[in-house]
Amino acid sequence: NFRQPLPLSAKFCPNCGWSLKKEYKNNCDHDGLLEHHKHQNKRRDRRYKSNTSFPDKQINAESTSLSNYIIIECADNASICLPEYQDTSGYCPHIVKLKKGTNQLSISKYPLLGNGFKFGSEDDNNQSCIISIDLQHYESSSIPDFSWMFHGCSSLHEINLNSLSSARPDDLCYMFYECSSIERVDLSMLNTRFVTGMWNMFDECRNLKCINFKGFSTVNNTTFRSFFRNCESLEYLDVSDFDTSSVKDNGNPGILGGGFEAMFYGCKSLKELDLSNFQTLGARVIDELFYDCSSLISINLSNWDLSNIISCKEMFNGCKSLKKIKAYGCNRTTLQLVRKALNEATLWDVKIDTDNIMFKIFG
């Protein structure tokens, strides 16, 4: 009885929650469905009558019949992109206009919202006007990816991701790209076990000071390119739980864009980094890895193996405070490449601590 087209991946009716797992014929039990809807409506009415957790501005005749929606506060007109839909001309993006003030988007009105949303598009949708996004009543289990989700929301200071815990995304690329005002992000509730792409995830998050990576899985991620690019307010990073065993560059040596390329580019406030748990054999390009990390004093690269690296351009350029690199357990090829990158950055006084006797003797 929803009377609107649903995406093929829909698992339930956005209006009442009726399971769509079974296939119903045209001559299905219409009376039984009506009885089901009446029963659901009674339960819903009782639930909302006793619910006092909603702000007054959210309670009205329309919103009380909804259980799956998001609320977006805008300083001016903006828009949000819903997943593409297919028509006679092919796949088309679905863009919803947002007005200044409070916007409530429900799945009953916008079924495509059940498969995700994003603020990144080729159109100028003025996402910098997004002040806040309330996801606490949003069901996320059907969202296939989080890429570009909060892109360009430069006025957004915080976001609660708890409601996204039921999703199993495979893509986080550009998720917080250009969220230049956000200061803290808690990723501990996300299931990222199936994610294969995380490039530019925090790119241009210039005011970001704290990220909680507890429980954050990177086991299947193939690239960290520009992951923290220009996160210039980050003073501390704990990436000890990062599993980089799946990181690999493009198989074509002529195409640069490596798994670790520019990962910490422009992180001007970082003073030390412990990357000793990183597995690097799959990497071929590490250009600008620590570029302009001007406050970085110490880096732990112990156990790194850069035997397959074909390019390390400007790896340490701008690291004017760098004093020491720990490189225990590194082979001579890796140590020579690190020394070469330091020399190219004119950082001749940086001390490399190593247990490689051959490197100590011959340099």
mmCIF file of C-alpha atoms in Angstrom:
data_model
loop_
_atom_site.group_PDB
_atom_site.id
_atom_site.type_symbol
_atom_site.label_atom_id
_atom_site.label_comp_id
_atom_site.label_asym_id
_atom_site.label_seq_id
_atom_site.Cartn_x
_atom_site.Cartn_y
_atom_site.Cartn_z
ATOM 1 C CA ASN A 1 0.000 0.000 0.000
ATOM 2 C CA PHE A 2 2.991 2.326 -0.147
ATOM 3 C CA ARG A 3 2.064 3.270 -3.748
ATOM 4 C CA GLN A 4 5.567 4.423 -4.642
ATOM 5 C CA PRO A 5 8.385 2.578 -6.443
ATOM 6 C CA LEU A 6 10.913 1.015 -4.069
ATOM 7 C CA PRO A 7 14.550 0.182 -4.897
ATOM 8 C CA LEU A 8 15.229 -3.465 -5.680
ATOM 9 C CA SER A 9 17.327 -3.785 -2.526
ATOM 10 C CA ALA A 10 14.467 -2.698 -0.221
ATOM 11 C CA LYS A 11 13.859 -5.167 2.601
ATOM 12 C CA PHE A 12 10.823 -3.609 4.259
ATOM 13 C CA CYS A 13 7.972 -1.204 3.632
ATOM 14 C CA PRO A 14 9.130 2.332 4.647
ATOM 15 C CA ASN A 15 5.597 3.083 5.837
ATOM 16 C CA CYS A 16 4.942 0.244 8.261
ATOM 17 C CA GLY A 17 7.959 -2.060 8.255
ATOM 18 C CA TRP A 18 6.187 -4.950 6.478
ATOM 19 C CA SER A 19 8.772 -7.498 5.315
ATOM 20 C CA LEU A 20 9.365 -7.612 1.549
ATOM 21 C CA LYS A 21 11.221 -10.901 1.636
ATOM 22 C CA LYS A 22 8.225 -12.810 0.257
ATOM 23 C CA GLU A 23 6.891 -12.261 -3.223
ATOM 24 C CA TYR A 24 3.174 -11.490 -3.280
ATOM 25 C CA LYS A 25 0.927 -12.077 -6.276
ATOM 26 C CA ASN A 26 -1.539 -9.507 -7.548
ATOM 27 C CA ASN A 27 -4.384 -11.447 -5.965
ATOM 28 C CA CYS A 28 -2.749 -11.563 -2.529
ATOM 29 C CA ASP A 29 -4.719 -11.417 0.682
ATOM 30 C CA HIS A 30 -5.726 -7.742 0.539
ATOM 31 C CA ASP A 31 -7.873 -7.976 3.682
ATOM 32 C CA GLY A 32 -4.983 -9.538 5.555
ATOM 33 C CA LEU A 33 -2.692 -6.692 4.549
ATOM 34 C CA LEU A 34 -5.226 -4.105 5.650
ATOM 35 C CA GLU A 35 -5.556 -5.846 9.009
ATOM 36 C CA HIS A 36 -1.771 -5.854 9.342
ATOM 37 C CA HIS A 37 -1.612 -2.103 8.656
ATOM 38 C CA LYS A 38 -4.312 -1.386 11.253
ATOM 39 C CA HIS A 39 -2.408 -3.408 13.846
ATOM 40 C CA GLN A 40 0.857 -1.602 13.017
ATOM 41 C CA ASN A 41 -0.846 1.790 13.207
ATOM 42 C CA LYS A 42 -2.227 1.054 16.672
ATOM 43 C CA ARG A 43 1.214 0.000 17.937
ATOM 44 C CA ARG A 44 2.801 3.052 16.345
ATOM 45 C CA ASP A 45 0.252 5.455 17.887
ATOM 46 C CA ARG A 46 0.799 4.004 21.356
ATOM 47 C CA ARG A 47 4.576 4.279 20.964
ATOM 48 C CA TYR A 48 4.548 7.925 19.902
ATOM 49 C CA LYS A 49 2.030 8.978 22.529
ATOM 50 C CA SER A 50 4.397 7.810 25.247
ATOM 51 C CA ASN A 51 7.518 9.197 23.561
ATOM 52 C CA THR A 52 8.715 12.448 25.123
ATOM 53 C CA SER A 53 12.262 12.477 23.734
ATOM 54 C CA PHE A 54 11.489 14.465 20.584
ATOM 55 C CA PRO A 55 11.884 18.241 20.485
ATOM 56 C CA ASP A 56 8.604 20.108 20.048
ATOM 57 C CA LYS A 57 9.504 21.220 16.542
ATOM 58 C CA GLN A 58 9.608 17.572 15.408
ATOM 59 C CA ILE A 59 6.163 16.575 16.638
ATOM 60 C CA ASN A 60 3.418 17.128 14.111
ATOM 61 C CA ALA A 61 0.738 15.152 12.309
ATOM 62 C CA GLU A 62 3.142 14.009 9.599
ATOM 63 C CA SER A 63 6.288 13.245 11.599
ATOM 64 C CA THR A 64 4.528 11.158 14.245
ATOM 65 C CA SER A 65 3.784 8.550 11.587
ATOM 66 C CA LEU A 66 7.457 8.188 10.720
ATOM 67 C CA SER A 67 10.130 6.012 12.259
ATOM 68 C CA ASN A 68 12.985 6.296 9.758
ATOM 69 C CA TYR A 69 14.186 9.769 8.924
ATOM 70 C CA ILE A 70 17.002 12.284 9.196
ATOM 71 C CA ILE A 71 16.871 15.933 10.252
ATOM 72 C CA ILE A 72 19.145 18.503 8.612
ATOM 73 C CA GLU A 73 19.567 22.069 9.843
ATOM 74 C CA CYS A 74 20.576 24.542 7.132
ATOM 75 C CA ALA A 75 21.761 28.139 7.355
ATOM 76 C CA ASP A 76 20.564 28.663 3.787
ATOM 77 C CA ASN A 77 19.148 26.713 0.862
ATOM 78 C CA ALA A 78 21.143 23.574 0.055
ATOM 79 C CA SER A 79 20.593 20.100 -1.329
ATOM 80 C CA ILE A 80 21.342 16.445 -0.662
ATOM 81 C CA CYS A 81 22.020 13.644 -3.146
ATOM 82 C CA LEU A 82 20.203 10.332 -2.861
ATOM 83 C CA PRO A 83 21.357 7.170 -4.671
ATOM 84 C CA GLU A 84 20.905 6.999 -8.414
ATOM 85 C CA TYR A 85 17.693 5.562 -9.835
ATOM 86 C CA GLN A 86 17.081 4.001 -13.229
ATOM 87 C CA ASP A 87 14.661 5.386 -15.794
ATOM 88 C CA THR A 88 14.295 5.148 -19.572
ATOM 89 C CA SER A 89 17.409 7.285 -20.091
ATOM 90 C CA GLY A 90 19.597 5.260 -17.727
ATOM 91 C CA TYR A 91 20.822 5.979 -14.203
ATOM 92 C CA CYS A 92 20.119 9.456 -12.846
ATOM 93 C CA PRO A 93 21.071 11.142 -9.548
ATOM 94 C CA HIS A 94 18.213 12.123 -7.287
ATOM 95 C CA ILE A 95 18.780 15.547 -5.716
ATOM 96 C CA VAL A 96 16.516 16.819 -2.934
ATOM 97 C CA LYS A 97 16.402 20.548 -2.282
ATOM 98 C CA LEU A 98 16.820 21.660 1.337
ATOM 99 C CA LYS A 99 15.374 24.891 2.680
ATOM 100 C CA LYS A 100 16.817 27.256 5.254
ATOM 101 C CA GLY A 101 15.993 25.984 8.764
ATOM 102 C CA THR A 102 14.881 22.474 9.771
ATOM 103 C CA ASN A 103 14.462 19.823 7.070
ATOM 104 C CA GLN A 104 13.039 16.405 7.894
ATOM 105 C CA LEU A 105 13.561 13.737 5.239
ATOM 106 C CA SER A 106 11.723 10.466 5.745
ATOM 107 C CA ILE A 107 12.054 7.194 3.908
ATOM 108 C CA SER A 108 8.277 7.110 3.468
ATOM 109 C CA LYS A 109 8.589 10.220 1.288
ATOM 110 C CA TYR A 110 12.032 9.496 -0.188
ATOM 111 C CA PRO A 111 12.463 5.699 -0.461
ATOM 112 C CA LEU A 112 15.938 6.103 -2.012
ATOM 113 C CA LEU A 113 17.112 7.580 1.295
ATOM 114 C CA GLY A 114 17.078 4.031 2.664
ATOM 115 C CA ASN A 115 20.090 3.247 0.488
ATOM 116 C CA GLY A 116 22.156 6.187 1.680
ATOM 117 C CA PHE A 117 22.871 9.821 0.919
ATOM 118 C CA LYS A 118 25.789 12.107 0.188
ATOM 119 C CA PHE A 119 26.588 15.766 -0.200
ATOM 120 C CA GLY A 120 29.136 15.275 -2.954
ATOM 121 C CA SER A 121 27.994 15.879 -6.532
ATOM 122 C CA GLU A 122 29.044 17.699 -9.644
ATOM 123 C CA ASP A 123 26.395 20.336 -8.926
ATOM 124 C CA ASP A 124 27.012 23.207 -6.541
ATOM 125 C CA ASN A 125 24.642 22.114 -3.799
ATOM 126 C CA ASN A 126 25.889 24.593 -1.212
ATOM 127 C CA GLN A 127 26.682 21.931 1.380
ATOM 128 C CA SER A 128 28.660 24.495 3.391
ATOM 129 C CA CYS A 129 25.276 25.703 4.711
ATOM 130 C CA ILE A 130 24.646 22.410 6.534
ATOM 131 C CA ILE A 131 24.780 23.239 10.264
ATOM 132 C CA SER A 132 23.798 19.903 11.816
ATOM 133 C CA ILE A 133 22.705 16.424 10.780
ATOM 134 C CA ASP A 134 20.580 14.313 13.166
ATOM 135 C CA LEU A 135 20.807 10.600 12.304
ATOM 136 C CA GLN A 136 19.461 9.090 15.525
ATOM 137 C CA HIS A 137 16.236 7.872 13.813
ATOM 138 C CA TYR A 138 17.908 6.671 10.622
ATOM 139 C CA GLU A 139 18.054 2.963 9.744
ATOM 140 C CA SER A 140 21.340 2.330 7.914
ATOM 141 C CA SER A 141 21.520 -1.439 7.367
ATOM 142 C CA SER A 142 20.809 -1.121 3.620
ATOM 143 C CA ILE A 143 23.525 1.472 2.893
ATOM 144 C CA PRO A 144 26.202 -0.062 0.623
ATOM 145 C CA ASP A 145 28.816 2.687 1.005
ATOM 146 C CA PHE A 146 29.596 5.907 2.887
ATOM 147 C CA SER A 147 31.671 7.621 0.211
ATOM 148 C CA TRP A 148 31.236 11.417 -0.026
ATOM 149 C CA MET A 149 28.606 11.190 2.725
ATOM 150 C CA PHE A 150 29.487 14.450 4.532
ATOM 151 C CA HIS A 151 31.586 16.005 1.767
ATOM 152 C CA GLY A 152 31.939 19.769 1.947
ATOM 153 C CA CYS A 153 29.923 20.225 5.161
ATOM 154 C CA SER A 154 32.375 22.873 6.294
ATOM 155 C CA SER A 155 30.014 24.297 8.958
ATOM 156 C CA LEU A 156 29.466 20.921 10.606
ATOM 157 C CA HIS A 157 31.159 20.843 14.037
ATOM 158 C CA GLU A 158 30.161 17.340 15.149
ATOM 159 C CA ILE A 159 28.329 14.271 13.922
ATOM 160 C CA ASN A 160 26.981 11.266 15.839
ATOM 161 C CA LEU A 161 27.553 8.085 13.833
ATOM 162 C CA ASN A 162 25.889 5.636 16.247
ATOM 163 C CA SER A 163 22.912 5.053 13.965
ATOM 164 C CA LEU A 164 25.251 3.885 11.182
ATOM 165 C CA SER A 165 26.465 0.914 13.210
ATOM 166 C CA SER A 166 24.165 -1.560 11.441
ATOM 167 C CA ALA A 167 25.583 -0.766 7.988
ATOM 168 C CA ARG A 168 28.201 -2.901 6.252
ATOM 169 C CA PRO A 169 29.761 -0.432 3.789
ATOM 170 C CA ASP A 170 32.542 -1.233 1.345
ATOM 171 C CA ASP A 171 33.635 2.343 0.584
ATOM 172 C CA LEU A 172 34.598 5.285 2.847
ATOM 173 C CA CYS A 173 36.365 7.430 0.241
ATOM 174 C CA TYR A 174 35.997 11.192 0.803
ATOM 175 C CA MET A 175 33.533 10.527 3.652
ATOM 176 C CA PHE A 176 34.576 13.655 5.606
ATOM 177 C CA TYR A 177 36.304 15.497 2.765
ATOM 178 C CA GLU A 178 36.427 19.261 3.404
ATOM 179 C CA CYS A 179 34.625 19.027 6.764
ATOM 180 C CA SER A 180 36.904 21.840 7.846
ATOM 181 C CA SER A 181 35.091 22.719 11.120
ATOM 182 C CA ILE A 182 34.650 19.267 12.616
ATOM 183 C CA GLU A 183 36.917 18.683 15.644
ATOM 184 C CA ARG A 184 36.176 15.142 16.833
ATOM 185 C CA VAL A 185 35.129 11.952 15.074
ATOM 186 C CA ASP A 186 34.272 8.661 16.791
ATOM 187 C CA LEU A 187 34.517 5.708 14.402
ATOM 188 C CA SER A 188 34.457 2.990 17.053
ATOM 189 C CA MET A 189 30.876 1.914 16.297
ATOM 190 C CA LEU A 190 31.298 1.471 12.536
ATOM 191 C CA ASN A 191 31.660 -1.966 10.963
ATOM 192 C CA THR A 192 34.363 -1.372 8.359
ATOM 193 C CA ARG A 193 35.442 -4.984 7.942
ATOM 194 C CA PHE A 194 34.375 -5.047 4.288
ATOM 195 C CA VAL A 195 35.737 -1.637 3.289
ATOM 196 C CA THR A 196 38.225 -1.749 0.405
ATOM 197 C CA GLY A 197 38.652 1.999 -0.220
ATOM 198 C CA MET A 198 39.459 4.743 2.311
ATOM 199 C CA TRP A 199 41.394 7.277 0.236
ATOM 200 C CA ASN A 200 40.973 10.984 1.116
ATOM 201 C CA MET A 201 38.671 10.049 3.980
ATOM 202 C CA PHE A 202 39.709 13.014 6.188
ATOM 203 C CA ASP A 203 41.223 15.194 3.467
ATOM 204 C CA GLU A 204 41.021 18.925 4.325
ATOM 205 C CA CYS A 205 39.629 18.385 7.853
ATOM 206 C CA ARG A 206 41.776 21.291 9.031
ATOM 207 C CA ASN A 207 40.298 21.630 12.558
ATOM 208 C CA LEU A 208 40.141 17.919 13.335
ATOM 209 C CA LYS A 209 41.872 17.290 16.676
ATOM 210 C CA CYS A 210 40.793 13.804 17.758
ATOM 211 C CA ILE A 211 39.790 10.571 16.010
ATOM 212 C CA ASN A 212 38.726 7.440 17.891
ATOM 213 C CA PHE A 213 39.885 4.447 15.838
ATOM 214 C CA LYS A 214 39.140 1.829 18.512
ATOM 215 C CA GLY A 215 37.663 -1.206 16.758
ATOM 216 C CA PHE A 216 38.089 0.426 13.347
ATOM 217 C CA SER A 217 38.936 -2.358 10.894
ATOM 218 C CA THR A 218 41.235 -1.751 7.926
ATOM 219 C CA VAL A 219 41.880 -5.403 7.148
ATOM 220 C CA ASN A 220 40.544 -5.221 3.568
ATOM 221 C CA ASN A 221 41.449 -1.637 2.759
ATOM 222 C CA THR A 222 43.703 -1.376 -0.292
ATOM 223 C CA THR A 223 44.756 2.278 -0.058
ATOM 224 C CA PHE A 224 45.315 5.076 2.456
ATOM 225 C CA ARG A 225 46.150 7.681 -0.183
ATOM 226 C CA SER A 226 45.699 11.205 1.266
ATOM 227 C CA PHE A 227 43.897 9.684 4.249
ATOM 228 C CA PHE A 228 44.875 12.484 6.690
ATOM 229 C CA ARG A 229 45.809 15.073 4.050
ATOM 230 C CA ASN A 230 45.906 18.609 5.503
ATOM 231 C CA CYS A 231 44.598 17.559 8.927
ATOM 232 C CA GLU A 232 46.768 20.332 10.263
ATOM 233 C CA SER A 233 45.292 20.407 13.815
ATOM 234 C CA LEU A 234 45.964 16.749 14.648
ATOM 235 C CA GLU A 235 48.545 16.593 17.420
ATOM 236 C CA TYR A 236 48.308 12.876 18.181
ATOM 237 C CA LEU A 237 47.356 9.782 16.199
ATOM 238 C CA ASP A 238 47.007 6.214 17.403
ATOM 239 C CA VAL A 239 47.034 3.981 14.331
ATOM 240 C CA SER A 240 48.503 0.968 16.132
ATOM 241 C CA ASP A 241 45.448 -1.158 15.246
ATOM 242 C CA PHE A 242 45.644 -0.434 11.525
ATOM 243 C CA ASP A 243 46.026 -3.606 9.465
ATOM 244 C CA THR A 244 47.709 -2.587 6.209
ATOM 245 C CA SER A 245 48.317 -6.092 4.875
ATOM 246 C CA SER A 246 45.864 -5.539 1.981
ATOM 247 C CA VAL A 247 47.351 -2.230 0.855
ATOM 248 C CA LYS A 248 48.547 -2.419 -2.714
ATOM 249 C CA ASP A 249 49.228 0.041 -5.515
ATOM 250 C CA ASN A 250 47.994 -0.099 -9.072
ATOM 251 C CA GLY A 251 49.692 -2.969 -10.867
ATOM 252 C CA ASN A 252 50.768 -0.651 -13.685
ATOM 253 C CA PRO A 253 54.071 1.017 -12.659
ATOM 254 C CA GLY A 254 53.294 3.929 -14.967
ATOM 255 C CA ILE A 255 50.209 4.904 -12.992
ATOM 256 C CA LEU A 256 51.091 6.547 -9.711
ATOM 257 C CA GLY A 257 48.686 6.920 -6.832
ATOM 258 C CA GLY A 258 49.989 4.548 -4.231
ATOM 259 C CA GLY A 259 48.520 2.908 -1.187
ATOM 260 C CA PHE A 260 50.353 5.272 1.211
ATOM 261 C CA GLU A 261 50.869 8.280 -1.059
ATOM 262 C CA ALA A 262 50.416 11.626 0.791
ATOM 263 C CA MET A 263 48.832 9.806 3.730
ATOM 264 C CA PHE A 264 50.077 12.362 6.294
ATOM 265 C CA TYR A 265 50.524 15.277 3.887
ATOM 266 C CA GLY A 266 50.224 18.622 5.688
ATOM 267 C CA CYS A 267 49.712 17.228 9.207
ATOM 268 C CA LYS A 268 51.545 20.230 10.635
ATOM 269 C CA SER A 269 50.793 19.619 14.331
ATOM 270 C CA LEU A 270 51.898 15.982 14.614
ATOM 271 C CA LYS A 271 55.014 15.634 16.738
ATOM 272 C CA GLU A 272 55.561 11.893 16.550
ATOM 273 C CA LEU A 273 54.254 8.889 14.643
ATOM 274 C CA ASP A 274 54.527 5.197 15.441
ATOM 275 C CA LEU A 275 53.950 3.237 12.234
ATOM 276 C CA SER A 276 55.947 0.160 13.231
ATOM 277 C CA ASN A 277 52.896 -2.100 12.759
ATOM 278 C CA PHE A 278 52.437 -1.090 9.092
ATOM 279 C CA GLN A 279 52.969 -3.764 6.457
ATOM 280 C CA THR A 280 54.391 -2.032 3.391
ATOM 281 C CA LEU A 281 55.415 -4.721 0.921
ATOM 282 C CA GLY A 282 52.392 -3.998 -1.276
ATOM 283 C CA ALA A 283 53.328 -0.343 -1.661
ATOM 284 C CA ARG A 284 54.995 0.951 -4.826
ATOM 285 C CA VAL A 285 54.508 4.710 -4.491
ATOM 286 C CA ILE A 286 54.979 6.704 -1.264
ATOM 287 C CA ASP A 287 55.341 10.193 -2.705
ATOM 288 C CA GLU A 288 54.727 13.054 -0.231
ATOM 289 C CA LEU A 289 54.055 10.584 2.577
ATOM 290 C CA PHE A 290 55.130 13.056 5.315
ATOM 291 C CA TYR A 291 55.176 16.206 3.196
ATOM 292 C CA ASP A 292 55.038 19.429 5.269
ATOM 293 C CA CYS A 293 54.737 17.647 8.629
ATOM 294 C CA SER A 294 56.623 20.626 10.003
ATOM 295 C CA SER A 295 56.317 19.721 13.723
ATOM 296 C CA LEU A 296 57.218 16.062 13.356
ATOM 297 C CA ILE A 297 60.216 15.212 15.548
ATOM 298 C CA SER A 298 60.263 11.404 15.574
ATOM 299 C CA ILE A 299 58.959 8.651 13.274
ATOM 300 C CA ASN A 300 59.001 4.935 13.999
ATOM 301 C CA LEU A 301 59.319 2.998 10.738
ATOM 302 C CA SER A 302 60.603 -0.202 12.335
ATOM 303 C CA ASN A 303 59.946 -3.416 10.382
ATOM 304 C CA TRP A 304 59.096 -1.518 7.194
ATOM 305 C CA ASP A 305 59.999 -3.197 3.910
ATOM 306 C CA LEU A 306 60.120 -0.801 0.968
ATOM 307 C CA SER A 307 61.729 -3.241 -1.443
ATOM 308 C CA ASN A 308 59.008 -2.730 -4.070
ATOM 309 C CA ILE A 309 58.980 1.073 -3.992
ATOM 310 C CA ILE A 310 59.410 2.753 -7.379
ATOM 311 C CA SER A 311 58.847 6.365 -6.266
ATOM 312 C CA CYS A 312 59.308 8.303 -3.011
ATOM 313 C CA LYS A 313 59.302 11.900 -4.283
ATOM 314 C CA GLU A 314 59.191 14.612 -1.600
ATOM 315 C CA MET A 315 58.617 11.976 1.076
ATOM 316 C CA PHE A 316 60.095 14.148 3.878
ATOM 317 C CA ASN A 317 59.992 17.599 2.296
ATOM 318 C CA GLY A 318 59.019 20.274 4.801
ATOM 319 C CA CYS A 319 59.763 18.094 7.857
ATOM 320 C CA LYS A 320 61.996 20.814 9.271
ATOM 321 C CA SER A 321 61.723 19.599 12.903
ATOM 322 C CA LEU A 322 62.561 15.951 12.210
ATOM 323 C CA LYS A 323 65.386 14.645 14.409
ATOM 324 C CA LYS A 324 65.107 10.872 14.539
ATOM 325 C CA ILE A 325 63.757 7.896 12.591
ATOM 326 C CA LYS A 326 63.551 4.494 14.240
ATOM 327 C CA ALA A 327 64.136 1.788 11.654
ATOM 328 C CA TYR A 328 64.797 -1.417 13.589
ATOM 329 C CA GLY A 329 64.260 -4.587 11.608
ATOM 330 C CA CYS A 330 64.510 -2.818 8.242
ATOM 331 C CA ASN A 331 66.559 -4.265 5.399
ATOM 332 C CA ARG A 332 69.308 -2.302 3.709
ATOM 333 C CA THR A 333 67.173 -1.450 0.648
ATOM 334 C CA THR A 334 64.602 0.218 2.874
ATOM 335 C CA LEU A 335 67.234 2.131 4.833
ATOM 336 C CA GLN A 336 68.909 3.380 1.670
ATOM 337 C CA LEU A 337 65.597 4.602 0.287
ATOM 338 C CA VAL A 338 64.824 6.452 3.534
ATOM 339 C CA ARG A 339 68.279 8.058 3.526
ATOM 340 C CA LYS A 340 67.847 9.053 -0.119
ATOM 341 C CA ALA A 341 64.497 10.730 0.629
ATOM 342 C CA LEU A 342 66.038 12.606 3.582
ATOM 343 C CA ASN A 343 68.922 13.830 1.442
ATOM 344 C CA GLU A 344 66.526 15.077 -1.231
ATOM 345 C CA ALA A 345 64.744 17.077 1.477
ATOM 346 C CA THR A 346 68.123 18.445 2.686
ATOM 347 C CA LEU A 347 67.596 16.801 6.094
ATOM 348 C CA TRP A 348 71.180 15.627 6.511
ATOM 349 C CA ASP A 349 71.228 15.690 10.345
ATOM 350 C CA VAL A 350 68.355 13.266 10.939
ATOM 351 C CA LYS A 351 69.519 10.258 12.958
ATOM 352 C CA ILE A 352 68.430 6.798 11.767
ATOM 353 C CA ASP A 353 68.382 4.216 14.562
ATOM 354 C CA THR A 354 68.824 0.734 13.136
ATOM 355 C CA ASP A 355 70.080 -2.718 14.024
ATOM 356 C CA ASN A 356 71.323 -3.317 10.467
ATOM 357 C CA ILE A 357 75.106 -3.650 10.860
ATOM 358 C CA MET A 358 75.769 -3.435 7.121
ATOM 359 C CA PHE A 359 73.980 -0.105 6.910
ATOM 360 C CA LYS A 360 75.843 1.228 9.933
ATOM 361 C CA ILE A 361 79.163 0.311 8.384
ATOM 362 C CA PHE A 362 78.548 1.343 4.767
ATOM 363 C CA GLY A 363 75.619 3.762 5.080
#
